[in-house]
Amino acid sequence: MKKLILVVSLVLSSISGLAQTPSPKREFRAAWVASVTNLDFPTATGASVSSLKQQITSLFDQLQGVGMNAVIFQIRPECDALYKSSLEPWSYWISGVQGTGPGDGFDPLAFAVDEAHKRGMELHAWFNPYRAERVAGLYPTASTHVTKRHPEWILKMGTMKMLDPGLPAVRAHIANVIVDVIRRYQVDGIHWDDYFYPYSPNNVTTQDDASFAAYNASGLARADWRRNNVNRLIKMVADSIAAVKPWVKFGISPFGIWKSGVPSGISGTSAYSELYCDAPYWMQQKYLDYLTPQIYWMIGGAQDYSKLMPWWSTQMNGRHLYPGQAAYKMLPSSNWSASELQNQIALNRTMLNPSGSVLFRAKQGVVDNPKGIADSLKNNTYAVRALIPTMPWKDSIPPLPPVNVKAIAWKPGNVLLQWQKPARASDHDTARYFVIYRFPSADSVNLNDARAILSITPNDTTSYRDSTAKDQLAYIYAVTSIDKLHNESAPSFVTVHVTVVAEAAIVPTGEFALRPNYPNPFNPSTRIRFHLSARGYTLVKVYDLLGRNVATLVDKDLDAGTYDVRFSGEKLPSGVYLCRISSGAHAASQRMILQK
């Protein structure tokens, strides 16, 4: 005869994991979604609203499917907007006519933010700060475009037009555009690309003579003045973000070589002297929360990834490094091997900082799966889920743990967990999403082990169905709250022990055995069952993790048979304890968790 034993116990506690795992629990995993020239989104001008929505949802599904937890979404490629704006016209890359947006009042940015958050992903709004026309005259600009409203702000170099970084009015305009976005949209970050003063063959020469003469009261050399113009804008935007929404992150992706020859053995374009871009200075001043240098080269050679990435790591001043990596070079036409990108990510993980990667770009470099990169990310490199790294300089206060966690249903292969959203913490923040962990035993409870993450809920969903639970097993589940800056609460635990066994197996015969205590975790007491195969002097003791004997449960001669004793932890603190039994030549031990 078989008996169904169903036990569902709920206890709340906090357990700290002890070991780090090869796959990091926290890692920023993002891809750039480029709008300019219809690279990633939208894939063509003039698409219907339904098509635009489908493109975003499909792309985000694919990125989530390979393990990404963030997208960097381009919304301002040429002083225009892929969102509703009263400051700049709709982008040409939406409709094919600059100034004309999609129909039905559709807002791509609002939709993209919602879809990212539904998938537990961050969305960073990507701006090109200065570029006004990538190719001057390629298409007619709208009457509301800055080239028409403020031609005095424009510098033209070769085939492109850009805003003059030396003008205070330009800096104010760019800052206003960004503040407008963070006020009206729930973006997680503001991101700039590497177009400051322009690349060759469009390098600036004397085009900024007028602004240099008018706005160089300090008498700086021309190159230093240009770098200072960029620095001043970055500080202005950083200060604006801190004043309006201090939890919004600010990051920039400069060219991957600061100066040719730095570090030793590196040669190439110097961002410092040719683009007037001094990223190490920004980090010294802590203007940014993260830096994503575009290190678009292989390991080895004159632009060696294995030299550049560690050098950038030394420049972070406590902030995060998310190297930009050239996934687009996985195309069949490239000489990159199929394992190059994985090798770079593996190299990143050998260091404390980097804290992640950003891949260029979403479609061509990732979801189109060149050289099997999407398959490799999904099945290997990003197979284990990861939380986004915290930024304690912005917020270090964890949310409160979820409450009333319970398992309300069970059948073999199906556990339904439910909980309630917690109250607000001392900083008035609450849970934005939840993480569900699953452990097969008390011995394996380790919240630092990313492999234990079963799911990261979308938004603040307060239930989860585990359809992978196996019959004949017991599980310990932990649910934690995560706030908008990814601080994690203490865990709330629920133990589900459901097993179908032959009744005769409940009382073992024959061999010496120490059965798993039940319940485990427990509060305030638990049952400890053991079987002796022969008469012998028997000791059953409980120790804490420092090896101190906290209880002696049995200390006498016992006959062969099955025994059941209780251990009470009423007067002991929460923690992990060791139960040890010895009888004659036999001995065994097991871990128990006391939770109060």
mmCIF file of N, CA and C in Angstrom, residues 372-457:
data_model
loop_
_atom_site.group_PDB
_atom_site.id
_atom_site.type_symbol
_atom_site.label_atom_id
_atom_site.label_comp_id
_atom_site.label_asym_id
_atom_site.label_seq_id
_atom_site.Cartn_x
_atom_site.Cartn_y
_atom_site.Cartn_z
ATOM 1 N N GLY A 372 27.060 30.522 -34.687
ATOM 2 C CA GLY A 372 26.440 29.868 -33.540
ATOM 3 C C GLY A 372 26.550 30.632 -32.242
ATOM 4 N N ILE A 373 26.774 31.979 -32.293
ATOM 5 C CA ILE A 373 27.003 32.723 -31.061
ATOM 6 C C ILE A 373 25.777 32.737 -30.163
ATOM 7 N N ALA A 374 24.568 32.881 -30.748
ATOM 8 C CA ALA A 374 23.364 32.880 -29.914
ATOM 9 C C ALA A 374 23.194 31.540 -29.217
ATOM 10 N N ASP A 375 23.440 30.456 -29.933
ATOM 11 C CA ASP A 375 23.343 29.127 -29.328
ATOM 12 C C ASP A 375 24.353 28.969 -28.200
ATOM 13 N N SER A 376 25.557 29.479 -28.423
ATOM 14 C CA SER A 376 26.598 29.356 -27.409
ATOM 15 C C SER A 376 26.255 30.163 -26.163
ATOM 16 N N LEU A 377 25.733 31.381 -26.354
ATOM 17 C CA LEU A 377 25.330 32.183 -25.202
ATOM 18 C C LEU A 377 24.230 31.484 -24.420
ATOM 19 N N LYS A 378 23.226 31.012 -25.138
ATOM 20 C CA LYS A 378 22.067 30.396 -24.492
ATOM 21 C C LYS A 378 22.435 29.122 -23.748
ATOM 22 N N ASN A 379 23.251 28.286 -24.357
ATOM 23 C CA ASN A 379 23.508 26.953 -23.810
ATOM 24 C C ASN A 379 24.753 26.863 -22.944
ATOM 25 N N ASN A 380 25.604 27.880 -23.010
ATOM 26 C CA ASN A 380 26.861 27.816 -22.268
ATOM 27 C C ASN A 380 27.135 29.098 -21.485
ATOM 28 N N THR A 381 27.582 30.145 -22.183
ATOM 29 C CA THR A 381 28.075 31.346 -21.503
ATOM 30 C C THR A 381 27.029 32.001 -20.620
ATOM 31 N N TYR A 382 25.794 32.106 -21.124
ATOM 32 C CA TYR A 382 24.720 32.745 -20.355
ATOM 33 C C TYR A 382 23.640 31.747 -19.950
ATOM 34 N N ALA A 383 23.985 30.480 -19.862
ATOM 35 C CA ALA A 383 22.976 29.463 -19.545
ATOM 36 C C ALA A 383 22.411 29.645 -18.142
ATOM 37 N N VAL A 384 23.215 30.150 -17.231
ATOM 38 C CA VAL A 384 22.772 30.399 -15.859
ATOM 39 C C VAL A 384 22.324 31.848 -15.751
ATOM 40 N N ARG A 385 21.145 32.061 -15.218
ATOM 41 C CA ARG A 385 20.614 33.422 -15.086
ATOM 42 C C ARG A 385 21.512 34.287 -14.208
ATOM 43 N N ALA A 386 21.499 35.595 -14.442
ATOM 44 C CA ALA A 386 22.307 36.512 -13.644
ATOM 45 C C ALA A 386 21.499 37.753 -13.301
ATOM 46 N N LEU A 387 21.679 38.243 -12.087
ATOM 47 C CA LEU A 387 21.114 39.522 -11.690
ATOM 48 C C LEU A 387 22.041 40.644 -12.145
ATOM 49 N N ILE A 388 21.489 41.827 -12.288
ATOM 50 C CA ILE A 388 22.287 42.995 -12.670
ATOM 51 C C ILE A 388 23.077 43.476 -11.451
ATOM 52 N N PRO A 389 24.330 43.864 -11.622
ATOM 53 C CA PRO A 389 25.131 44.308 -10.474
ATOM 54 C C PRO A 389 24.512 45.507 -9.764
ATOM 55 N N THR A 390 24.712 45.555 -8.461
ATOM 56 C CA THR A 390 24.240 46.696 -7.678
ATOM 57 C C THR A 390 25.194 47.870 -7.837
ATOM 58 N N MET A 391 24.719 49.068 -7.496
ATOM 59 C CA MET A 391 25.533 50.280 -7.514
ATOM 60 C C MET A 391 25.382 50.957 -6.153
ATOM 61 N N PRO A 392 26.153 50.517 -5.163
ATOM 62 C CA PRO A 392 25.946 51.018 -3.798
ATOM 63 C C PRO A 392 26.132 52.519 -3.650
ATOM 64 N N TRP A 393 26.864 53.170 -4.553
ATOM 65 C CA TRP A 393 27.005 54.620 -4.468
ATOM 66 C C TRP A 393 25.687 55.321 -4.828
ATOM 67 N N LYS A 394 24.773 54.624 -5.493
ATOM 68 C CA LYS A 394 23.465 55.199 -5.806
ATOM 69 C C LYS A 394 22.423 54.784 -4.768
ATOM 70 N N ASP A 395 22.494 53.533 -4.322
ATOM 71 C CA ASP A 395 21.528 53.029 -3.343
ATOM 72 C C ASP A 395 22.052 51.705 -2.802
ATOM 73 N N SER A 396 22.158 51.596 -1.479
ATOM 74 C CA SER A 396 22.632 50.351 -0.869
ATOM 75 C C SER A 396 21.612 49.764 0.094
ATOM 76 N N ILE A 397 20.416 50.333 0.156
ATOM 77 C CA ILE A 397 19.405 49.866 1.107
ATOM 78 C C ILE A 397 18.570 48.778 0.447
ATOM 79 N N PRO A 398 18.583 47.561 0.988
ATOM 80 C CA PRO A 398 17.812 46.484 0.364
ATOM 81 C C PRO A 398 16.320 46.648 0.621
ATOM 82 N N PRO A 399 15.489 46.103 -0.243
ATOM 83 C CA PRO A 399 14.049 46.103 0.024
ATOM 84 C C PRO A 399 13.726 45.092 1.125
ATOM 85 N N LEU A 400 12.512 45.156 1.632
ATOM 86 C CA LEU A 400 12.066 44.165 2.599
ATOM 87 C C LEU A 400 11.745 42.857 1.877
ATOM 88 N N PRO A 401 11.854 41.729 2.573
ATOM 89 C CA PRO A 401 11.578 40.446 1.914
ATOM 90 C C PRO A 401 10.097 40.270 1.617
ATOM 91 N N PRO A 402 9.768 39.426 0.647
ATOM 92 C CA PRO A 402 8.368 39.125 0.379
ATOM 93 C C PRO A 402 7.720 38.480 1.601
ATOM 94 N N VAL A 403 6.415 38.653 1.721
ATOM 95 C CA VAL A 403 5.715 38.149 2.906
ATOM 96 C C VAL A 403 4.674 37.111 2.503
ATOM 97 N N ASN A 404 4.300 36.312 3.495
ATOM 98 C CA ASN A 404 3.274 35.275 3.312
ATOM 99 C C ASN A 404 3.596 34.343 2.145
ATOM 100 N N VAL A 405 4.844 33.933 2.073
ATOM 101 C CA VAL A 405 5.237 32.994 1.028
ATOM 102 C C VAL A 405 4.619 31.630 1.344
ATOM 103 N N LYS A 406 3.991 31.032 0.355
ATOM 104 C CA LYS A 406 3.365 29.727 0.585
ATOM 105 C C LYS A 406 3.346 28.917 -0.700
ATOM 106 N N ALA A 407 3.295 27.615 -0.503
ATOM 107 C CA ALA A 407 3.073 26.690 -1.613
ATOM 108 C C ALA A 407 1.628 26.238 -1.493
ATOM 109 N N ILE A 408 0.785 26.694 -2.396
ATOM 110 C CA ILE A 408 -0.644 26.445 -2.227
ATOM 111 C C ILE A 408 -1.133 25.241 -3.007
ATOM 112 N N ALA A 409 -0.282 24.669 -3.835
ATOM 113 C CA ALA A 409 -0.726 23.505 -4.596
ATOM 114 C C ALA A 409 0.464 22.619 -4.890
ATOM 115 N N TRP A 410 0.190 21.318 -4.955
ATOM 116 C CA TRP A 410 1.256 20.384 -5.317
ATOM 117 C C TRP A 410 0.650 19.196 -6.045
ATOM 118 N N LYS A 411 1.305 18.820 -7.071
ATOM 119 C CA LYS A 411 1.134 17.512 -7.673
ATOM 120 C C LYS A 411 2.472 17.193 -8.288
ATOM 121 N N PRO A 412 2.787 15.920 -8.538
ATOM 122 C CA PRO A 412 4.122 15.610 -9.064
ATOM 123 C C PRO A 412 4.469 16.460 -10.276
ATOM 124 N N GLY A 413 5.596 17.169 -10.183
ATOM 125 C CA GLY A 413 6.057 17.997 -11.289
ATOM 126 C C GLY A 413 5.488 19.392 -11.309
ATOM 127 N N ASN A 414 4.773 19.801 -10.257
ATOM 128 C CA ASN A 414 4.119 21.103 -10.323
ATOM 129 C C ASN A 414 3.973 21.692 -8.929
ATOM 130 N N VAL A 415 4.745 22.747 -8.630
ATOM 131 C CA VAL A 415 4.633 23.462 -7.361
ATOM 132 C C VAL A 415 4.246 24.900 -7.669
ATOM 133 N N LEU A 416 3.186 25.366 -7.044
ATOM 134 C CA LEU A 416 2.763 26.757 -7.218
ATOM 135 C C LEU A 416 3.150 27.545 -5.981
ATOM 136 N N LEU A 417 4.005 28.533 -6.167
ATOM 137 C CA LEU A 417 4.414 29.423 -5.079
ATOM 138 C C LEU A 417 3.673 30.742 -5.201
ATOM 139 N N GLN A 418 3.273 31.275 -4.069
ATOM 140 C CA GLN A 418 2.646 32.593 -4.040
ATOM 141 C C GLN A 418 3.182 33.371 -2.853
ATOM 142 N N TRP A 419 3.193 34.684 -2.975
ATOM 143 C CA TRP A 419 3.653 35.541 -1.899
ATOM 144 C C TRP A 419 3.022 36.910 -2.068
ATOM 145 N N GLN A 420 3.292 37.796 -1.132
ATOM 146 C CA GLN A 420 2.779 39.156 -1.207
ATOM 147 C C GLN A 420 3.939 40.142 -1.266
ATOM 148 N N LYS A 421 3.690 41.232 -1.956
ATOM 149 C CA LYS A 421 4.696 42.279 -2.080
ATOM 150 C C LYS A 421 4.937 42.915 -0.710
ATOM 151 N N PRO A 422 6.189 43.187 -0.360
ATOM 152 C CA PRO A 422 6.459 43.758 0.968
ATOM 153 C C PRO A 422 6.112 45.233 1.042
ATOM 154 N N ALA A 423 6.109 45.750 2.260
ATOM 155 C CA ALA A 423 5.977 47.191 2.465
ATOM 156 C C ALA A 423 7.243 47.888 1.982
ATOM 157 N N ARG A 424 7.218 49.193 2.003
ATOM 158 C CA ARG A 424 8.382 49.963 1.553
ATOM 159 C C ARG A 424 9.481 49.947 2.613
ATOM 160 N N ALA A 425 10.717 49.905 2.135
ATOM 161 C CA ALA A 425 11.872 49.933 3.030
ATOM 162 C C ALA A 425 12.108 51.357 3.527
ATOM 163 N N SER A 426 13.177 51.550 4.290
ATOM 164 C CA SER A 426 13.439 52.866 4.895
ATOM 165 C C SER A 426 13.685 53.962 3.874
ATOM 166 N N ASP A 427 14.096 53.571 2.647
ATOM 167 C CA ASP A 427 14.290 54.567 1.592
ATOM 168 C C ASP A 427 13.035 54.722 0.734
ATOM 169 N N HIS A 428 11.921 54.154 1.207
ATOM 170 C CA HIS A 428 10.616 54.229 0.532
ATOM 171 C C HIS A 428 10.576 53.419 -0.760
ATOM 172 N N ASP A 429 11.566 52.583 -0.978
ATOM 173 C CA ASP A 429 11.577 51.744 -2.173
ATOM 174 C C ASP A 429 10.956 50.398 -1.834
ATOM 175 N N THR A 430 10.444 49.725 -2.853
ATOM 176 C CA THR A 430 9.853 48.413 -2.650
ATOM 177 C C THR A 430 10.292 47.493 -3.770
ATOM 178 N N ALA A 431 9.723 46.298 -3.815
ATOM 179 C CA ALA A 431 10.168 45.302 -4.790
ATOM 180 C C ALA A 431 9.743 45.686 -6.197
ATOM 181 N N ARG A 432 10.705 45.608 -7.113
ATOM 182 C CA ARG A 432 10.391 45.781 -8.529
ATOM 183 C C ARG A 432 10.188 44.420 -9.188
ATOM 184 N N TYR A 433 10.919 43.422 -8.728
ATOM 185 C CA TYR A 433 10.716 42.057 -9.189
ATOM 186 C C TYR A 433 11.220 41.120 -8.107
ATOM 187 N N PHE A 434 11.076 39.814 -8.342
ATOM 188 C CA PHE A 434 11.422 38.823 -7.340
ATOM 189 C C PHE A 434 12.292 37.740 -7.965
ATOM 190 N N VAL A 435 13.128 37.130 -7.127
ATOM 191 C CA VAL A 435 13.973 36.027 -7.561
ATOM 192 C C VAL A 435 13.560 34.784 -6.797
ATOM 193 N N ILE A 436 13.381 33.681 -7.517
ATOM 194 C CA ILE A 436 13.028 32.403 -6.909
ATOM 195 C C ILE A 436 14.219 31.471 -7.004
ATOM 196 N N TYR A 437 14.653 30.963 -5.864
ATOM 197 C CA TYR A 437 15.738 29.984 -5.785
ATOM 198 C C TYR A 437 15.142 28.629 -5.399
ATOM 199 N N ARG A 438 15.803 27.566 -5.823
ATOM 200 C CA ARG A 438 15.386 26.228 -5.410
ATOM 201 C C ARG A 438 16.614 25.421 -4.996
ATOM 202 N N PHE A 439 16.509 24.750 -3.855
ATOM 203 C CA PHE A 439 17.610 23.939 -3.324
ATOM 204 C C PHE A 439 17.091 22.535 -3.023
ATOM 205 N N PRO A 440 17.878 21.511 -3.301
ATOM 206 C CA PRO A 440 17.423 20.147 -3.060
ATOM 207 C C PRO A 440 17.538 19.697 -1.616
ATOM 208 N N SER A 441 18.282 20.452 -0.787
ATOM 209 C CA SER A 441 18.467 20.051 0.596
ATOM 210 C C SER A 441 18.976 21.238 1.389
ATOM 211 N N ALA A 442 18.919 21.117 2.705
ATOM 212 C CA ALA A 442 19.429 22.186 3.563
ATOM 213 C C ALA A 442 20.922 22.388 3.368
ATOM 214 N N ASP A 443 21.646 21.297 3.108
ATOM 215 C CA ASP A 443 23.085 21.397 2.898
ATOM 216 C C ASP A 443 23.441 22.264 1.697
ATOM 217 N N SER A 444 22.546 22.352 0.729
ATOM 218 C CA SER A 444 22.868 23.038 -0.525
ATOM 219 C C SER A 444 22.402 24.490 -0.557
ATOM 220 N N VAL A 445 21.797 24.972 0.536
ATOM 221 C CA VAL A 445 21.293 26.352 0.541
ATOM 222 C C VAL A 445 22.464 27.320 0.453
ATOM 223 N N ASN A 446 22.516 28.080 -0.641
ATOM 224 C CA ASN A 446 23.600 29.029 -0.885
ATOM 225 C C ASN A 446 23.090 30.067 -1.873
ATOM 226 N N LEU A 447 22.722 31.213 -1.374
ATOM 227 C CA LEU A 447 22.129 32.238 -2.230
ATOM 228 C C LEU A 447 23.139 32.934 -3.126
ATOM 229 N N ASN A 448 24.422 32.624 -2.971
ATOM 230 C CA ASN A 448 25.431 33.159 -3.880
ATOM 231 C C ASN A 448 25.629 32.282 -5.112
ATOM 232 N N ASP A 449 24.982 31.133 -5.120
ATOM 233 C CA ASP A 449 25.137 30.196 -6.227
ATOM 234 C C ASP A 449 24.080 30.501 -7.287
ATOM 235 N N ALA A 450 24.529 31.083 -8.398
ATOM 236 C CA ALA A 450 23.585 31.481 -9.453
ATOM 237 C C ALA A 450 22.839 30.294 -10.031
ATOM 238 N N ARG A 451 23.407 29.119 -9.920
ATOM 239 C CA ARG A 451 22.748 27.933 -10.472
ATOM 240 C C ARG A 451 21.456 27.605 -9.746
ATOM 241 N N ALA A 452 21.291 28.154 -8.536
ATOM 242 C CA ALA A 452 20.072 27.901 -7.773
ATOM 243 C C ALA A 452 18.928 28.805 -8.193
ATOM 244 N N ILE A 453 19.206 29.819 -9.036
ATOM 245 C CA ILE A 453 18.136 30.717 -9.469
ATOM 246 C C ILE A 453 17.229 29.974 -10.433
ATOM 247 N N LEU A 454 15.983 29.844 -10.024
ATOM 248 C CA LEU A 454 14.998 29.144 -10.841
ATOM 249 C C LEU A 454 14.311 30.105 -11.795
ATOM 250 N N SER A 455 14.042 31.318 -11.305
ATOM 251 C CA SER A 455 13.345 32.295 -12.146
ATOM 252 C C SER A 455 13.553 33.692 -11.591
ATOM 253 N N ILE A 456 13.496 34.661 -12.481
ATOM 254 C CA ILE A 456 13.431 36.078 -12.125
ATOM 255 C C ILE A 456 12.102 36.570 -12.678
ATOM 256 N N THR A 457 11.211 36.993 -11.807
ATOM 257 C CA THR A 457 9.854 37.303 -12.249
ATOM 258 C C THR A 457 9.811 38.585 -13.068
#
